[in-house]
Coordinates of C-alpha atoms and ligand atoms in Angstrom, one line a residue:
X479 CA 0.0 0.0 0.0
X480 CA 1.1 3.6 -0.5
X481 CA 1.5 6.0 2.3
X482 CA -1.3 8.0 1.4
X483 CA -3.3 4.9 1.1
X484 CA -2.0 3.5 4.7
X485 CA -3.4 6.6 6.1
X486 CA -6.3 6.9 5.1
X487 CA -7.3 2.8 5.8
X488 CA -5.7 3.6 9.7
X489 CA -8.0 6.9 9.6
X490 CA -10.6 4.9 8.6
X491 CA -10.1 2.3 11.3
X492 CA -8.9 4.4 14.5
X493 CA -12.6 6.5 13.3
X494 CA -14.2 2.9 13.7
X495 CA -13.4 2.7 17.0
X496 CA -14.4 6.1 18.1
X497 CA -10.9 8.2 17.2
X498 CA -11.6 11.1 15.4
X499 CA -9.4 13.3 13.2
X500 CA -8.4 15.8 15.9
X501 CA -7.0 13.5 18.5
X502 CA -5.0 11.1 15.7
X503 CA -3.1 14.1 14.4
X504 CA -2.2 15.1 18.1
X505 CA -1.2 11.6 18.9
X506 CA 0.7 11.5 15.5
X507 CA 1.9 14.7 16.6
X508 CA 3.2 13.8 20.0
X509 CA 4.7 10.1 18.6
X510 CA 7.0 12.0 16.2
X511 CA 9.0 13.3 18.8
X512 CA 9.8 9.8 20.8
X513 CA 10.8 8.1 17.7
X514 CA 14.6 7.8 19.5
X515 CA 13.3 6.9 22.3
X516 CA 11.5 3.9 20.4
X517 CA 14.4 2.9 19.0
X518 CA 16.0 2.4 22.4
X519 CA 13.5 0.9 23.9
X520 CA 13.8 -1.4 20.9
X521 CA 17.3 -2.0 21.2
X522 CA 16.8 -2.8 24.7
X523 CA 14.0 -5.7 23.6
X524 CA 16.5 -7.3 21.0
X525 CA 19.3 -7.6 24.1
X526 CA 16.7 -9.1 26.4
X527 CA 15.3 -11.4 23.7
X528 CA 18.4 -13.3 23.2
X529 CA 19.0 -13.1 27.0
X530 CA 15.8 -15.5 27.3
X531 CA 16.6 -17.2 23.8
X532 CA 20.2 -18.1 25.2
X533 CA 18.7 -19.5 28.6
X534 CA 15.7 -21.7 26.9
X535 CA 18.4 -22.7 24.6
X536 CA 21.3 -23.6 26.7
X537 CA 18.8 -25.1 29.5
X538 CA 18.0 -27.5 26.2
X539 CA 13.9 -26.7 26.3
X540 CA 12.8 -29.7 24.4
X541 CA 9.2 -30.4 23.0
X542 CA 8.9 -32.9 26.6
X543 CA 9.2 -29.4 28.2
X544 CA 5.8 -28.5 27.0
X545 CA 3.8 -31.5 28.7
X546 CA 2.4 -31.4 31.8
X547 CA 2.6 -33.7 34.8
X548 CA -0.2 -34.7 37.2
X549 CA -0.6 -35.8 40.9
X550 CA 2.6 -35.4 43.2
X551 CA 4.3 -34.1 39.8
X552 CA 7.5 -35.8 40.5
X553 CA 10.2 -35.3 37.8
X554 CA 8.6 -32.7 36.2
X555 CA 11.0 -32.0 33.4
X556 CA 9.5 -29.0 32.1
X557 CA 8.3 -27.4 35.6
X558 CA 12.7 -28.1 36.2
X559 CA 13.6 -26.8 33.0
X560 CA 11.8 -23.7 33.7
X561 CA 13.4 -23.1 37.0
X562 CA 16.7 -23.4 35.0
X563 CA 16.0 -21.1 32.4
X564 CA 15.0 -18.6 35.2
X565 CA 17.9 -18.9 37.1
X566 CA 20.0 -18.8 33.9
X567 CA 18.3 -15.4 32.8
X568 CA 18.6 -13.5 36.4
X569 CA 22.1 -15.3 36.7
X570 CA 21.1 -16.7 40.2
X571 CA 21.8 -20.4 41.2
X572 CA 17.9 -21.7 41.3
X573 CA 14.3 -20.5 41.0
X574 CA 11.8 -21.2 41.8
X575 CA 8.9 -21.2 39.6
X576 CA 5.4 -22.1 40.2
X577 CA 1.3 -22.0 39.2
X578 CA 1.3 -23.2 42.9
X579 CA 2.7 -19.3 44.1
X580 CA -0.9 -17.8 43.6
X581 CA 0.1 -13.8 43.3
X582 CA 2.1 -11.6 43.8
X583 CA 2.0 -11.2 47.4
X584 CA 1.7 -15.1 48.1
X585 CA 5.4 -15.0 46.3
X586 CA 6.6 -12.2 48.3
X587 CA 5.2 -13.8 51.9
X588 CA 6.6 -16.8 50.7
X589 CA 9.9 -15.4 50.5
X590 CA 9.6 -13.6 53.8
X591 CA 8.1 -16.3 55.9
X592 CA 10.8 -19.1 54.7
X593 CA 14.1 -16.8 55.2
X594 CA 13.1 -15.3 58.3
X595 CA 13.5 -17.5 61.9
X596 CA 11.7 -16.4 65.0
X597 CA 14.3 -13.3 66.8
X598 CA 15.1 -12.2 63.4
X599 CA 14.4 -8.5 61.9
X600 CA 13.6 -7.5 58.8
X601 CA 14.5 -4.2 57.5
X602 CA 13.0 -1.9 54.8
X603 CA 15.3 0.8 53.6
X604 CA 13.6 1.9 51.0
X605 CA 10.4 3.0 53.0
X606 CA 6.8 1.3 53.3
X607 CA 6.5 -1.1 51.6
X608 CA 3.8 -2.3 49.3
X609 CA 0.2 -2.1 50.8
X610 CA -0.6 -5.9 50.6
X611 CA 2.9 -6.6 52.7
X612 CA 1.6 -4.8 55.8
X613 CA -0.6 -8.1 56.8
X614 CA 2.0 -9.7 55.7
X615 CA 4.6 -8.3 58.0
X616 CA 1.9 -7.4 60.8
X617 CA 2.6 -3.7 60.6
X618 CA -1.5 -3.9 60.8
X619 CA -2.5 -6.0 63.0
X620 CA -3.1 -9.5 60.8
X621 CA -3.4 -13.4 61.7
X622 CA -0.5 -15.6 60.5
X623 CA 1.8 -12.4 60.1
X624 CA 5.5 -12.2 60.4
X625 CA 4.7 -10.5 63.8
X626 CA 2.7 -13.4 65.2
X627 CA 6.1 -15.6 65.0
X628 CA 8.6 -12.9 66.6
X629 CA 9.5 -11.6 63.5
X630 CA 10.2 -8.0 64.0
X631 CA 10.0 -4.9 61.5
X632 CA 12.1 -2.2 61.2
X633 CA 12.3 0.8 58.8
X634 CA 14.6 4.0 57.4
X635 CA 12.4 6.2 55.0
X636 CA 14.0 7.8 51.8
X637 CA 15.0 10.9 52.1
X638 CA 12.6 14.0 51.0
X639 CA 14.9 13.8 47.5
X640 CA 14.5 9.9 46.6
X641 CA 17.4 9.6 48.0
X642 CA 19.0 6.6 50.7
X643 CA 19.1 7.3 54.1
X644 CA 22.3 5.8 55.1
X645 CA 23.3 7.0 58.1
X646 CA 19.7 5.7 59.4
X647 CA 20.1 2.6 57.3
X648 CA 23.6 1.9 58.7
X649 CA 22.0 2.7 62.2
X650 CA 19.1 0.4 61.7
X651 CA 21.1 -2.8 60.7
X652 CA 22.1 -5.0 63.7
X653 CA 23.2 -8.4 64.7
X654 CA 19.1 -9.6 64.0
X655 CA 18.5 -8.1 60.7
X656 CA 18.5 -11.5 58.8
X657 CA 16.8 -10.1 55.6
X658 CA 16.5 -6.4 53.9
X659 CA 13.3 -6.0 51.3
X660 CA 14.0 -3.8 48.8
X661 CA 10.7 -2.5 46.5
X662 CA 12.7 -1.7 43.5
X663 CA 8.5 0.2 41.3
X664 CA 7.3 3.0 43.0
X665 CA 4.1 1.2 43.4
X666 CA 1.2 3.5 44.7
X667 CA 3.4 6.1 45.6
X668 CA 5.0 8.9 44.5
X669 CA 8.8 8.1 44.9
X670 CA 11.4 7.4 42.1
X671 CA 11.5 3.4 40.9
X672 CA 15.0 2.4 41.9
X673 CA 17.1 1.8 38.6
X674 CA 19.3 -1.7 38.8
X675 CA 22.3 0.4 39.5
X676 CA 20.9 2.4 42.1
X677 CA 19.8 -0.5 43.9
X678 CA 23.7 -2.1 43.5
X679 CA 24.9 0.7 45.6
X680 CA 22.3 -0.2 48.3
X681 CA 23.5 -3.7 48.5
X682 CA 26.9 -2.7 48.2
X683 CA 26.4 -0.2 51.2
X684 CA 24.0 -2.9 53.3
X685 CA 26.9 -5.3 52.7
X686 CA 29.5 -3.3 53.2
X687 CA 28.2 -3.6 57.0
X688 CA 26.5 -6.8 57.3
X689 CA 27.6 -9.2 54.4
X690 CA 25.5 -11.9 55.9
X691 CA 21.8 -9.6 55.7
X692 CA 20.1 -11.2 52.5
X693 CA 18.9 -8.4 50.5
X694 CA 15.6 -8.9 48.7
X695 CA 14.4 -7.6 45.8
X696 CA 10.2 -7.1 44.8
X697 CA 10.8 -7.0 41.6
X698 CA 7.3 -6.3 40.2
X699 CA 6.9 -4.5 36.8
X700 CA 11.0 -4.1 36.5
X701 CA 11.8 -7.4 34.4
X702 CA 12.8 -6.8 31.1
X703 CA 13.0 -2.5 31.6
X704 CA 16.3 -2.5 31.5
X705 CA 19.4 -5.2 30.5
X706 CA 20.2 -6.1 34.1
X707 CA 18.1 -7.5 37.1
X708 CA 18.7 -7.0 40.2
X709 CA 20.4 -9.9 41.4
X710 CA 23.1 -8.9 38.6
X711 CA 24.3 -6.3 41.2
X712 CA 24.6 -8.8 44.3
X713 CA 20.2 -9.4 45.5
X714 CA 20.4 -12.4 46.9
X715 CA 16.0 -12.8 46.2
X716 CA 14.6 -11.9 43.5
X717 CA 10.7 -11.8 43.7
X718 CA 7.8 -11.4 40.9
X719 CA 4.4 -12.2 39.6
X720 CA 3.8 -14.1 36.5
X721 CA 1.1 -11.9 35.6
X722 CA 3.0 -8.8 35.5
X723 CA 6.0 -8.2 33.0
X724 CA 8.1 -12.0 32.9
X725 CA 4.5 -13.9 32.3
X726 CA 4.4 -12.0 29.5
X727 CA 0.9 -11.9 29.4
X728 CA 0.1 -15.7 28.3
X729 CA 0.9 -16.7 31.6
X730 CA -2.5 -16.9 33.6
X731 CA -1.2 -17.3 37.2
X732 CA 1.6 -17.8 39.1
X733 CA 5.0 -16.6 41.1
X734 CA 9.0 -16.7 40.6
X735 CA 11.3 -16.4 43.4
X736 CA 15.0 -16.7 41.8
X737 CA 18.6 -16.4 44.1
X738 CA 20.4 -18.1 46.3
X739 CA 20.4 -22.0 46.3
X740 CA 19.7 -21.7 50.1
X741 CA 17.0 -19.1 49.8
X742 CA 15.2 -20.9 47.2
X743 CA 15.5 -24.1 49.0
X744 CA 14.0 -22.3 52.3
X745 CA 11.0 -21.1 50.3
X746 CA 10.5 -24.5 48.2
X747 CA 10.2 -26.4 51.5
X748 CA 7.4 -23.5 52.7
X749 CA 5.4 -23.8 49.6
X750 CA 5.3 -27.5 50.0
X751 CA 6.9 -29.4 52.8
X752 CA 10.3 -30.3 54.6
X753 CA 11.6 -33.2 52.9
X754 CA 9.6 -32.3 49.8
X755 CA 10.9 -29.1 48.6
X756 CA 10.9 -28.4 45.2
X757 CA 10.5 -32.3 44.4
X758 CA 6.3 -32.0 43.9
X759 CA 3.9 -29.5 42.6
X760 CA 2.6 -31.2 39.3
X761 CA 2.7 -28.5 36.5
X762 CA -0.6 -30.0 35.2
X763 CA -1.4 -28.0 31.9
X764 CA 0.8 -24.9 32.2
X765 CA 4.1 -25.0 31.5
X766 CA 3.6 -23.8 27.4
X767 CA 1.9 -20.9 28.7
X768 CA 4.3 -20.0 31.2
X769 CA 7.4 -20.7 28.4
X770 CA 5.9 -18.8 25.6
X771 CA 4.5 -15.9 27.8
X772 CA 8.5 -15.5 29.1
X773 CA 9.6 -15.7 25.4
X774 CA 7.5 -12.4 24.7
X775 CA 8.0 -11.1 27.9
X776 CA 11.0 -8.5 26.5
X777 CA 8.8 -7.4 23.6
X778 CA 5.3 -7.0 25.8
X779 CA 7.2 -4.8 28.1
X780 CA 8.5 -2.9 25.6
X781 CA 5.2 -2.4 24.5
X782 CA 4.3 -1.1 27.9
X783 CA 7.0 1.2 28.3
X784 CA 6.1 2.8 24.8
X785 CA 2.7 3.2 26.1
X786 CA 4.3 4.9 29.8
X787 CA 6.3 7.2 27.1
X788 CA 3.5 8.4 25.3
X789 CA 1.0 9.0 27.7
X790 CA 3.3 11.0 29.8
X791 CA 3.9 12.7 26.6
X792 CA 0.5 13.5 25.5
X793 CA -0.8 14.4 29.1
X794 CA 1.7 16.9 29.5
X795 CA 0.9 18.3 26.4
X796 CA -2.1 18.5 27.8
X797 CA -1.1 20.5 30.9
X798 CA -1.2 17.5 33.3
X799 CA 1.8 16.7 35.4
X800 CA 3.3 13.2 35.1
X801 CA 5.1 10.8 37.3
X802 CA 7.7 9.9 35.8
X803 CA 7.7 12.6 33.7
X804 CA 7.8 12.3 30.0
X805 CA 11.5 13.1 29.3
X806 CA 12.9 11.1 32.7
X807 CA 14.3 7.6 32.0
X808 CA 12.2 4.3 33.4
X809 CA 12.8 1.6 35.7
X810 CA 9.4 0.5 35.6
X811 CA 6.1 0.4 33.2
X812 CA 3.6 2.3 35.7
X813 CA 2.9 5.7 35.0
X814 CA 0.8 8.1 36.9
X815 CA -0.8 11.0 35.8
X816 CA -2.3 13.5 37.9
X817 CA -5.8 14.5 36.8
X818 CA -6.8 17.0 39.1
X819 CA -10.3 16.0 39.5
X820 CA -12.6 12.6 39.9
X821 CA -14.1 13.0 37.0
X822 CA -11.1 13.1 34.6
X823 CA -9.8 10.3 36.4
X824 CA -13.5 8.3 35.6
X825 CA -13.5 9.5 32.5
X826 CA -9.7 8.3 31.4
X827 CA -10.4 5.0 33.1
X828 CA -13.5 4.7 31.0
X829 CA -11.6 5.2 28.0
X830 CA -9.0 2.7 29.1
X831 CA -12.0 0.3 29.3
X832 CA -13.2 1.5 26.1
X833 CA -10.6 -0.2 24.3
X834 CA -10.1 -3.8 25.9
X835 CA -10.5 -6.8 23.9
X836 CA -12.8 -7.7 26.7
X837 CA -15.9 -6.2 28.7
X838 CA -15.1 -3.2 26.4
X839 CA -19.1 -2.4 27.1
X840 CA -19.4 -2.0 30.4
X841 CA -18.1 1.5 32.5
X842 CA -16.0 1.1 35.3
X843 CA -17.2 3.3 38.4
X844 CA -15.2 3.7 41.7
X845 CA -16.3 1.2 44.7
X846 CA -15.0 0.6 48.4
X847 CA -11.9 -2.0 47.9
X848 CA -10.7 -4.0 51.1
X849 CA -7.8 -2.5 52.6
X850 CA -7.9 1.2 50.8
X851 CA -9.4 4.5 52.2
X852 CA -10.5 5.9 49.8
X853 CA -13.1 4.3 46.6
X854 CA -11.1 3.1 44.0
X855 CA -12.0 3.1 39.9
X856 CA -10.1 0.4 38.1
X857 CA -10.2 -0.4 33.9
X858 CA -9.4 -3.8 32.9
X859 CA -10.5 -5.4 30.0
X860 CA -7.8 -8.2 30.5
X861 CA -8.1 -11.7 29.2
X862 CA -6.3 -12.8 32.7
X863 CA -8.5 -11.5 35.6
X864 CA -6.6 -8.6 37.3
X865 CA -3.7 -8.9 35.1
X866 CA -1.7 -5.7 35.4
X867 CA 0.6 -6.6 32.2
X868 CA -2.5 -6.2 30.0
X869 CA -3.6 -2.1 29.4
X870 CA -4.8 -1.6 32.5
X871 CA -5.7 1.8 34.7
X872 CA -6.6 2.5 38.3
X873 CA -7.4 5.5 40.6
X874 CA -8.1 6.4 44.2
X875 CA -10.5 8.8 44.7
X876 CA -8.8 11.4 46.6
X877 CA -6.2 14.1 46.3
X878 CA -4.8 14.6 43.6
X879 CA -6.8 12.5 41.7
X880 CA -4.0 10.5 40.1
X881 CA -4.9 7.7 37.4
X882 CA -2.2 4.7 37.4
X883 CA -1.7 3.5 34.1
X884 CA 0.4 0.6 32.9
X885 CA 0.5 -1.9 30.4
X886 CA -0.1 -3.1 26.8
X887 CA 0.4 -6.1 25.0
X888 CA 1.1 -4.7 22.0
X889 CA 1.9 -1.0 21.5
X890 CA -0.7 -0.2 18.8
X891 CA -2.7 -1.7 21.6
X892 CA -1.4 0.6 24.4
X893 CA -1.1 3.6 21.7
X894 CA -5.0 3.1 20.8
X895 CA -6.1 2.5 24.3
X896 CA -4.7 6.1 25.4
X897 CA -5.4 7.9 22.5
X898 CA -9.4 6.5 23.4
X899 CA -8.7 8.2 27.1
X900 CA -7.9 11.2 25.3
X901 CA -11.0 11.0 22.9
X902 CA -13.3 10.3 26.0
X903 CA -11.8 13.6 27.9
X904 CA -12.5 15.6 24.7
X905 CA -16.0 14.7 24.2
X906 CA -16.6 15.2 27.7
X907 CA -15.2 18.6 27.7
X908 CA -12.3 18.1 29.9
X909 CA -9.9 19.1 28.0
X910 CA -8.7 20.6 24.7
X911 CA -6.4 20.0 22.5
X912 CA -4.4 23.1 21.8
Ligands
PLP2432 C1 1.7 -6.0 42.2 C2 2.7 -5.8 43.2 C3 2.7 -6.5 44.4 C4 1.8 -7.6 44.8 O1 1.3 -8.4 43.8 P1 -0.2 -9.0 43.8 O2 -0.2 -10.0 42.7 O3 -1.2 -7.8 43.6 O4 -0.5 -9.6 45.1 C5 3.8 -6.3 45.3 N1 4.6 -5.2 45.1 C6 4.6 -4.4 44.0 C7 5.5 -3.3 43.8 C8 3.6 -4.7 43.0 O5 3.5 -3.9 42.0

């Protein structure tokens, strides 16, 4: 097709879907300047594609790989295959890797529960952390928490900058701190998402005074951002969720813990039993899901990252303020954009919603979830319930009325999805387009 003839059939589709004229030329507007950005982002894709093609391939993934086993699941070749290629990829000495681990949280707990002993402490240097932890910890009051065993809880903030605290870091660590948890996304809050390098000279510093303190790393929504994990710069636990950036969307549930032999083995024998370890846990029907979803994994979150980039390009435009902002480098695929008021932030959600593959008919509208203060509004359209890897937006409603938005299988998927968020604000007479 000619050029001319290209855009007139994508004019003629993006008006299909409810795009009109304006809002394409100001997203075509906008994409023109990132083109170099792209091309990074690209080049960082092509390094982590043969990162994962190198581990499947010198792990020897066969076609055996691919069948499932049933029952107690022992000698599972492709559930241990995928361990290896894990392990290979994060350059750790085993993984963990399971449909067993049922989210994100379960994986972290997991982590925490099996590495920590009764009289221990566990430190966070890097402030609170992630909302769902606090049960697990027992920072709020919770059954089963780490509190409930004599697990203690200790914490330096960052400072007012981003910055470490390390005099009140080195002050914090003593002869009990067994295990530091580092959150290396910003997650809810509005704090800079640590950068692999950054969170080297943490270790390095944590280290430097207590070499035997395991430091571990949530890893959520940082696989794949950059060409290094962080257990390339000394963690000694990494931690994820499959349906975030490594499941690559395709994955439909499950958790990866990947370090230490020791570590691993600790949490293998809390997932199942002593004496069983990582010897059961049938893989039943999974394990091609959970290959090929890591095999796009590089690619989707590129994808994502494109789709941070330009929203945080075209709401600036706009007059919003992002977080990240648009020009600032990424560690992670969430962006957050402040809206200003609830009804831009239902309005963007709805236009999130307004372009999934599924349940694009019905309007999200903000209700009282457990454990938050405020009513939240969430968009997701995702073929895996609740999967945050898949174009996905959420907001508090409260001050400042900021929307979360992340994800994006594909970026003509994320790119359409935002410019919809734009068209909805327009029609609404929210904003204009200059
Ligand atoms: C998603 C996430 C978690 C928890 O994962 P769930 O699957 O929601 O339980 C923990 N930490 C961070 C930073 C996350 O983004």
């Amino acid at each position: 097709m000619k050029q001319e003839e290209i855009r007139k059939t994508k004019e003629q589709a993006f008006l299909s879907l409810g795009i009109d004229r304006e809002v394409i030329e100001f997203g075509a507007q906008v994409l023109k300047a990132l083109e170099e950005r792209f091309r990074t982002i690209d080049e960082i894709a092509e390094i982590n594609q043969a990162r994962v093609l190198h581990a499947m391939q010198k792990a020897r993934v066969s076609e055996a790989c691919l069948l499932g086993t049933s029952g107690y699941g022992y000698n599972d070749i492709g559930r241990d295959t995928l361990e290896q290629v894990y392990a290979e990829i994060f350059h750790t000495e085993d993984a963990l890797v399971r449909p067993q681990i049922t989210c994100g949280t379960h994986a972290l707990a997991l982590s925490l529960m099996s590495n920590l002993r009764p009289g221990d402490e566990l430190l966070s240097p890097v402030g609170k952390p992630y909302d769902t932890l606090e049960e697990v910890i027992g920072i709020r009051k919770s059954l089963g928490s780490l509190a409930e065993y004599g697990i203690t809880y200790a914490q330096v903030d960052l400072l007012p900058d981003g910055g470490f605290d390390y005099p009140g870091i080195r002050s914090a660590l003593n002869e009990r701190t067994r295990l530091v948890t580092i959150q290396r996304s910003k997650g809810y809050q509005t704090r800079p998402t640590l950068s692999v390098e950054r969170i080297g000279e943490l270790i390095a510093f944590i280290k430097g005074f207590r070499p035997d303190t395991l430091c571990m790393l949530d890893n959520f929504y940082g696989e794949f951002v950059e060409t290094t994990e962080p257990s390339d710069v000394g963690a000694d636990l990494v931690v994820g969720s499959l349906i975030k950036n490594p499941g690559g969307g395709l994955a439909p549930i499950g958790g990866y813990l990947t370090g230490k032999k020791i570590c691993i083995e600790n949490a293998a024998r809390r997932l199942t039993s002593p004496g069983l370890g990582k010897e059961v846990g049938a893989s039943l029907g999974i394990l091609p899901a959970f290959y090929q979803g890591l095999f796009l994994a590089p690619t989707v979150t590129a994808s994502a990252l494109k789709g941070a980039i330009f929203a945080a390009s075209l709401y600036e435009r706009l007059g919003f303020s992002c977080y990240p902002d648009a020009e600032a480098e990424r560690f992670d695929i969430i962006q957050a954009i402040t809206l200003e008021t609830p009804e831009r932030v239902c309005a963007f959600c709805e236009g999130i919603q307004a372009a999934a593959p599924v349940d694009a008919h019905v309007t999200p509208t903000p209700w009282d979830m457990p454990g938050y203060d405020a009513p939240v509004i969430m968009a997701a359209g995702a073929f895996i319930s609740g999967s945050s890897i898949e174009l996905s937006a959420d907001g508090p409603m409260k001050p400042p009325y900021n929307v979360y938005f992340q994800g994006g299988l594909t970026w003509p998927h994320a790119k359409l999805g935002i410019l919809k968020t734009v068209q909805n604000l327009k029609d609404k007479k929210m904003i204009s387009i200059a």
